[in-house]
PDB file of C-alpha atoms in Angstrom:
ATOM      1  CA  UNK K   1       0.000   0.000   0.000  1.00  0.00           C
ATOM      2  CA  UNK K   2       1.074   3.381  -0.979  1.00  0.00           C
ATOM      3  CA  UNK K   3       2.035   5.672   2.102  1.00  0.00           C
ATOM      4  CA  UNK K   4       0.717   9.278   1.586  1.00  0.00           C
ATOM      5  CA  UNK K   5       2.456  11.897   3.455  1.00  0.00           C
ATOM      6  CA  UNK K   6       0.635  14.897   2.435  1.00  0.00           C
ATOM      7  CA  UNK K   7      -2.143  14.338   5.354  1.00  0.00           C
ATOM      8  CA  UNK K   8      -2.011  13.261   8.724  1.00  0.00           C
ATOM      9  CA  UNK K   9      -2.287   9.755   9.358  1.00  0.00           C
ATOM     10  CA  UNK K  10      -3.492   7.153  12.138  1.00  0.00           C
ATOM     11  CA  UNK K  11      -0.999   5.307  13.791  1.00  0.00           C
ATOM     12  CA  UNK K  12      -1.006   2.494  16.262  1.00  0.00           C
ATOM     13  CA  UNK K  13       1.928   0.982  18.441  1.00  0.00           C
ATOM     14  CA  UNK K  14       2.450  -0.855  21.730  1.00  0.00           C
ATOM     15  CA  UNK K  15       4.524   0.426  24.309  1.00  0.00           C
ATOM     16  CA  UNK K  16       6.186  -3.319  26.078  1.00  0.00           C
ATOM     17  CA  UNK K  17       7.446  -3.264  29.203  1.00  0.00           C
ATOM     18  CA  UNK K  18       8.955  -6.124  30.824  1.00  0.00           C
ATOM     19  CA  UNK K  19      11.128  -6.126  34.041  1.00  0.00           C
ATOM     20  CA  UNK K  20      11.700  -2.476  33.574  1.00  0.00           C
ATOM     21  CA  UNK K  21      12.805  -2.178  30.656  1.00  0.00           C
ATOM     22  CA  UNK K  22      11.037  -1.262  26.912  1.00  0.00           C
ATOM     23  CA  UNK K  23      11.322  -3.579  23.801  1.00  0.00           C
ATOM     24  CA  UNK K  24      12.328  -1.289  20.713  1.00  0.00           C
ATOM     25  CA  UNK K  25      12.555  -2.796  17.086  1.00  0.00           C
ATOM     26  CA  UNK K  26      15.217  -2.135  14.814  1.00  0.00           C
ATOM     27  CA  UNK K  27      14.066  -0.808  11.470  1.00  0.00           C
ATOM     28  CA  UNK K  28      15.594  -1.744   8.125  1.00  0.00           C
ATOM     29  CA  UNK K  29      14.508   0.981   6.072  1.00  0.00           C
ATOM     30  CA  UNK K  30      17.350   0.410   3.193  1.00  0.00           C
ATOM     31  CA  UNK K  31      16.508   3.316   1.897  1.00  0.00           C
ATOM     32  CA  UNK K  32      14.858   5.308   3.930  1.00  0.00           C
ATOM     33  CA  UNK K  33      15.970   8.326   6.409  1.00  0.00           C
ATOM     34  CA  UNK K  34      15.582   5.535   9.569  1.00  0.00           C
ATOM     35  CA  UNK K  35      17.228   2.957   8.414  1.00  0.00           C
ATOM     36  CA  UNK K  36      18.964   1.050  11.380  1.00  0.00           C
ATOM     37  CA  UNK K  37      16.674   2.914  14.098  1.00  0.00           C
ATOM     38  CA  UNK K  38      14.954   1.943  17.411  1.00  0.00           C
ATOM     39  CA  UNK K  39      11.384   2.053  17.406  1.00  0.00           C
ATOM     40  CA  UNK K  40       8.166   1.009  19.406  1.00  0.00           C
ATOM     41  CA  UNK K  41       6.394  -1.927  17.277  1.00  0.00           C
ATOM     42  CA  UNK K  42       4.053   0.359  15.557  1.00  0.00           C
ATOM     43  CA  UNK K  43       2.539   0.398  11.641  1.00  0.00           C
ATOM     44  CA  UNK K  44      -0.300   2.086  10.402  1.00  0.00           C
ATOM     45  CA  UNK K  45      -4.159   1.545  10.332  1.00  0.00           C
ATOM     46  CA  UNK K  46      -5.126  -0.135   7.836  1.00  0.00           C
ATOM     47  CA  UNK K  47      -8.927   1.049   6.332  1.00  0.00           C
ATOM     48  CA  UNK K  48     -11.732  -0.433   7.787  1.00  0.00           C
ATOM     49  CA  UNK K  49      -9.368  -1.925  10.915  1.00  0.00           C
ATOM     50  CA  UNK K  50     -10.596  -1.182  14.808  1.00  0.00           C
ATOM     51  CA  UNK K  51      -7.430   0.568  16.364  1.00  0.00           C
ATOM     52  CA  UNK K  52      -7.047  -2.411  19.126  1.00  0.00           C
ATOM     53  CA  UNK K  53      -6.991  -5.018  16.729  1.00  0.00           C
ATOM     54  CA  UNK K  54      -4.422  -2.878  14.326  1.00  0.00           C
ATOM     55  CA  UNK K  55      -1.966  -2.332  17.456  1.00  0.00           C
ATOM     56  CA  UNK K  56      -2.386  -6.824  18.066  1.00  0.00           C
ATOM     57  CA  UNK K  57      -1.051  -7.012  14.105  1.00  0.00           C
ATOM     58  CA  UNK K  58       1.242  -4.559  14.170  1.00  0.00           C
ATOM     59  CA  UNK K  59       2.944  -5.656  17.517  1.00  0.00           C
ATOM     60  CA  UNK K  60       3.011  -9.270  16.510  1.00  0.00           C
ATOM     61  CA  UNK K  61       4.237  -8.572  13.408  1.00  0.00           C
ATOM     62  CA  UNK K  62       7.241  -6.364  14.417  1.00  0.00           C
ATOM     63  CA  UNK K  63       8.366  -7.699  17.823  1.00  0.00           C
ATOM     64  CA  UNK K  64       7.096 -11.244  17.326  1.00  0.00           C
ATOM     65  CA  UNK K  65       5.296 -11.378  20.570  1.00  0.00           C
ATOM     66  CA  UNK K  66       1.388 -11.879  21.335  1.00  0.00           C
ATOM     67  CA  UNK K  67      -0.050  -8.660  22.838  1.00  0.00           C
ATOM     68  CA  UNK K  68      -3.181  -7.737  24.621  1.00  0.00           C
ATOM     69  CA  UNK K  69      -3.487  -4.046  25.191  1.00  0.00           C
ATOM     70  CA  UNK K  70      -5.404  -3.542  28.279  1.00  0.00           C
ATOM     71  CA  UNK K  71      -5.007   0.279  28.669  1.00  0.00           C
ATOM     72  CA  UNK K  72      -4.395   3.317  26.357  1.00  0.00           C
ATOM     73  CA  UNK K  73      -1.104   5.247  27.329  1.00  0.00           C
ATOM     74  CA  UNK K  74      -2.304   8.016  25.168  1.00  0.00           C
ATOM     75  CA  UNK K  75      -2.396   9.823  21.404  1.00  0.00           C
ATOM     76  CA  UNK K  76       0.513  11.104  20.418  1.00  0.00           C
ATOM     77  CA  UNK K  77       0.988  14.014  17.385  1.00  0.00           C
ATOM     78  CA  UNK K  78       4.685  14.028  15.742  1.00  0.00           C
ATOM     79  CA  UNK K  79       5.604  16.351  13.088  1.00  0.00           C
ATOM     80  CA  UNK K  80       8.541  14.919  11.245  1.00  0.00           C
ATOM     81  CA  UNK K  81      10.155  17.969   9.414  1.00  0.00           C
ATOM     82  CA  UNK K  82      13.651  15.989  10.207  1.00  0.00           C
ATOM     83  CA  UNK K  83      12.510  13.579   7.330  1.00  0.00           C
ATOM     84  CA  UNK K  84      10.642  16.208   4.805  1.00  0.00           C
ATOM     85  CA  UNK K  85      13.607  16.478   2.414  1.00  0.00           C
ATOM     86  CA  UNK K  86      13.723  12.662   1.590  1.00  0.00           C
ATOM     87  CA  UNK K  87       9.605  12.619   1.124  1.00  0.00           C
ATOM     88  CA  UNK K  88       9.472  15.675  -0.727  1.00  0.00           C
ATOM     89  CA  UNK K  89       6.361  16.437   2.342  1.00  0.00           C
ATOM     90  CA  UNK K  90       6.104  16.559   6.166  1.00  0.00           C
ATOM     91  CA  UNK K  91       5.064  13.651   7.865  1.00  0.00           C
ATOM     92  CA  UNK K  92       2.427  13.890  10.803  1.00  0.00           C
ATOM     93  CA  UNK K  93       1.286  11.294  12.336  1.00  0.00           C
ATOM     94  CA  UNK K  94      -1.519  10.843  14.759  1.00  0.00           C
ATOM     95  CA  UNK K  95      -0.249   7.864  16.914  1.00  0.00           C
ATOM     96  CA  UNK K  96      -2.480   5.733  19.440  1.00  0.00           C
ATOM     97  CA  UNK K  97      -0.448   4.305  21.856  1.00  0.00           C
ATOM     98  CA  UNK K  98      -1.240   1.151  23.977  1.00  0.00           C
ATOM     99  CA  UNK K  99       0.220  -0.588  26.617  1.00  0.00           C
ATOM    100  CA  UNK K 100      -0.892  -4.326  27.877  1.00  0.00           C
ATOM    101  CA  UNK K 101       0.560  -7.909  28.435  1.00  0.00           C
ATOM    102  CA  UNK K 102       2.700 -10.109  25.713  1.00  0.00           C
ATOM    103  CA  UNK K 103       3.004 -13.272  25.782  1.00  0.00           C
ATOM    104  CA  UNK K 104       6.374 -14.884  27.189  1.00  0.00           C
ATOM    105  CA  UNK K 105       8.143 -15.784  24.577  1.00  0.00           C
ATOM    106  CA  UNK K 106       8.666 -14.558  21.104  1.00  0.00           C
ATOM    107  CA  UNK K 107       7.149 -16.111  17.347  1.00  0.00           C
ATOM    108  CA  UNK K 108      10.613 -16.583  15.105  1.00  0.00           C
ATOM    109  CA  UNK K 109       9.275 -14.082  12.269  1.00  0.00           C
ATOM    110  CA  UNK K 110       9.372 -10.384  12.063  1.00  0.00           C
ATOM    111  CA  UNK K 111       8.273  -8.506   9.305  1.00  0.00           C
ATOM    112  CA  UNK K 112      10.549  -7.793   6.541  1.00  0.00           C
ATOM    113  CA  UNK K 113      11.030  -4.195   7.844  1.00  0.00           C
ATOM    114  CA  UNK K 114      12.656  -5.066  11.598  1.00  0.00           C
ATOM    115  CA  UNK K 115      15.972  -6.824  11.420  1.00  0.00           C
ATOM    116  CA  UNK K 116      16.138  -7.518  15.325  1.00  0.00           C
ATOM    117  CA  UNK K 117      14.205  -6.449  18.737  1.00  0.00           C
ATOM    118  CA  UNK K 118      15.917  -5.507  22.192  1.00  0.00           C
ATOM    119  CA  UNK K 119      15.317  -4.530  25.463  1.00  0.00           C
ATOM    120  CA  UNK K 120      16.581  -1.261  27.030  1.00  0.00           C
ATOM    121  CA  UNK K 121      16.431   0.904  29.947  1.00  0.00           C
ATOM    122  CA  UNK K 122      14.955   4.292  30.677  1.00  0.00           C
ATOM    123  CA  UNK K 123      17.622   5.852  31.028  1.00  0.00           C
ATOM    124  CA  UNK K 124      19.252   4.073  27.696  1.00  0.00           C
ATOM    125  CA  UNK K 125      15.945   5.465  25.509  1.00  0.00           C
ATOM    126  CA  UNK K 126      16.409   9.169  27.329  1.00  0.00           C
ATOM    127  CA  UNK K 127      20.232   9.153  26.041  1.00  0.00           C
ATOM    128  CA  UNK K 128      19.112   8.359  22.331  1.00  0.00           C
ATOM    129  CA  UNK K 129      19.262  10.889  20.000  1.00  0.00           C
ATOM    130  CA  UNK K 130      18.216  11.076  16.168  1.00  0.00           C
ATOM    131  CA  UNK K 131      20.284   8.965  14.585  1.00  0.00           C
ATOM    132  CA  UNK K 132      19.411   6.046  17.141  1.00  0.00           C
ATOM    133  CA  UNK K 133      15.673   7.109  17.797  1.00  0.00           C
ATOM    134  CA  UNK K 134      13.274   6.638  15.091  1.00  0.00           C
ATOM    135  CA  UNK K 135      10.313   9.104  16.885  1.00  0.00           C
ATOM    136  CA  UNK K 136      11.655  11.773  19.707  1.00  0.00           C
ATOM    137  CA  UNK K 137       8.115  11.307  21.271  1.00  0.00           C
ATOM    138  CA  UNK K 138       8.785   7.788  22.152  1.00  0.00           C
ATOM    139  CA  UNK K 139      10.714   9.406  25.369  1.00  0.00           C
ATOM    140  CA  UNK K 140       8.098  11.171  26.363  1.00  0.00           C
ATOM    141  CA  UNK K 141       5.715   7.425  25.974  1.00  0.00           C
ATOM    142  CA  UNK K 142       8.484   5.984  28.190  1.00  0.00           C
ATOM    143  CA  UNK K 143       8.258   8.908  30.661  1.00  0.00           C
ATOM    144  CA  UNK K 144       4.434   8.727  30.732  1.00  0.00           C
ATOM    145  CA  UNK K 145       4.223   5.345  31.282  1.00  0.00           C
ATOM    146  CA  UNK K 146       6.439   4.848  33.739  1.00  0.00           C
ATOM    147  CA  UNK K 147       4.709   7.792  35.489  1.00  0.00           C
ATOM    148  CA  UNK K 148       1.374   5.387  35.492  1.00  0.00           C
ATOM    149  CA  UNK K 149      -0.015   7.358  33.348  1.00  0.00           C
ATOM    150  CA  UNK K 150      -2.823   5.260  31.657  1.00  0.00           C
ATOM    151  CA  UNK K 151      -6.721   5.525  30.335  1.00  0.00           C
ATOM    152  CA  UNK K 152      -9.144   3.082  29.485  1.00  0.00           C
ATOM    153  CA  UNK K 153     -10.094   1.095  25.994  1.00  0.00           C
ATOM    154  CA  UNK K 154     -13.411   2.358  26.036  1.00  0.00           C
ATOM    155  CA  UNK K 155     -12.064   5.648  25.054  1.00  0.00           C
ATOM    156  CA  UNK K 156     -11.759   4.051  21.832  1.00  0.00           C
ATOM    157  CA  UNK K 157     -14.715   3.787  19.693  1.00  0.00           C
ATOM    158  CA  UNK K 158     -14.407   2.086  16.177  1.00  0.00           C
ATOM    159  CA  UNK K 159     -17.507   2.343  14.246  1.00  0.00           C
ATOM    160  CA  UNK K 160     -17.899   0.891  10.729  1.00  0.00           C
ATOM    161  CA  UNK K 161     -21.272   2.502   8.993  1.00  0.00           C
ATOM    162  CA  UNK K 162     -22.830   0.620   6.581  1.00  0.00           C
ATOM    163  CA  UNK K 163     -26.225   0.871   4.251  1.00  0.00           C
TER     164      UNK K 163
END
């Protein structure tokens, strides 16, 4: 699917904690301006697809593990003018973030696009900068979760209208 960048766009990614630490993804972006950066598991919304089960897919697919998000950490708005020379546009994304439980151990496949997953620290993801850090505003997910910061899934409502 073509990605258009000349609109804001819906977003949905998992914030995994385990232990105290965060799992971030590694993206392989051979061509792209984030090539080789850290990452939440996160993907776009595909049309037609309720947010909770979009952030299931998307975390499976990137970080190989089962998740069931059982709160919303918030929605997140980043502006990417650090990447509007290489899309000839700026990106914006509107980006629902969830957190929950995964299951214990990982699947063996990741998506084409993620080359490896890992866990870090706090204080590791505070020290990244923009050539390690896909998305800035994944330090302030980190601070607001570990601050409890947390709302419920019925703040989401996915309505499909039909004839």
């Amino acid at each position: 699917m073509e990605r258009v960048f000349t609109q804001t766009f819906g977003v949905v990614g998992g914030l995994l904690e385990r232990d105290g630490k965060i799992l971030l993804v590694r993206e392989a972006q051979r061509k792209g301006p984030d090539n080789e950066k850290w990452s939440h598991p996160a993907g776009w919304i595909d049309v037609g697809e309720n947010p909770v089960e979009a952030v299931k897919r998307e975390v499976l697919e990137e970080s190989g593990f089962t998740f069931t998000p059982k709160h919303l950490l918030g929605i997140y708005s980043l502006v990417r003018k650090d990447v509007e020379k290489e899309f000839d546009a700026t990106p914006h994304g509107i980006k629902i973030i969830f957190i929950g439980d995964i299951s214990e151990t990982q699947s063996g496949t990741l998506e084409d696009g993620i080359t490896e997953t890992r866990w870090f620290s706090p204080e590791e993801i505070y020290g990244m900068d923009n050539a390690t850090l896909r998305d800035v505003d994944i330090k302030r997910m980190v601070k607001d979760y570990f601050s409890g910061k947390k709302f419920s899934l019925d703040s989401i409502v996915h309505t499909v209208a039909t004839k």
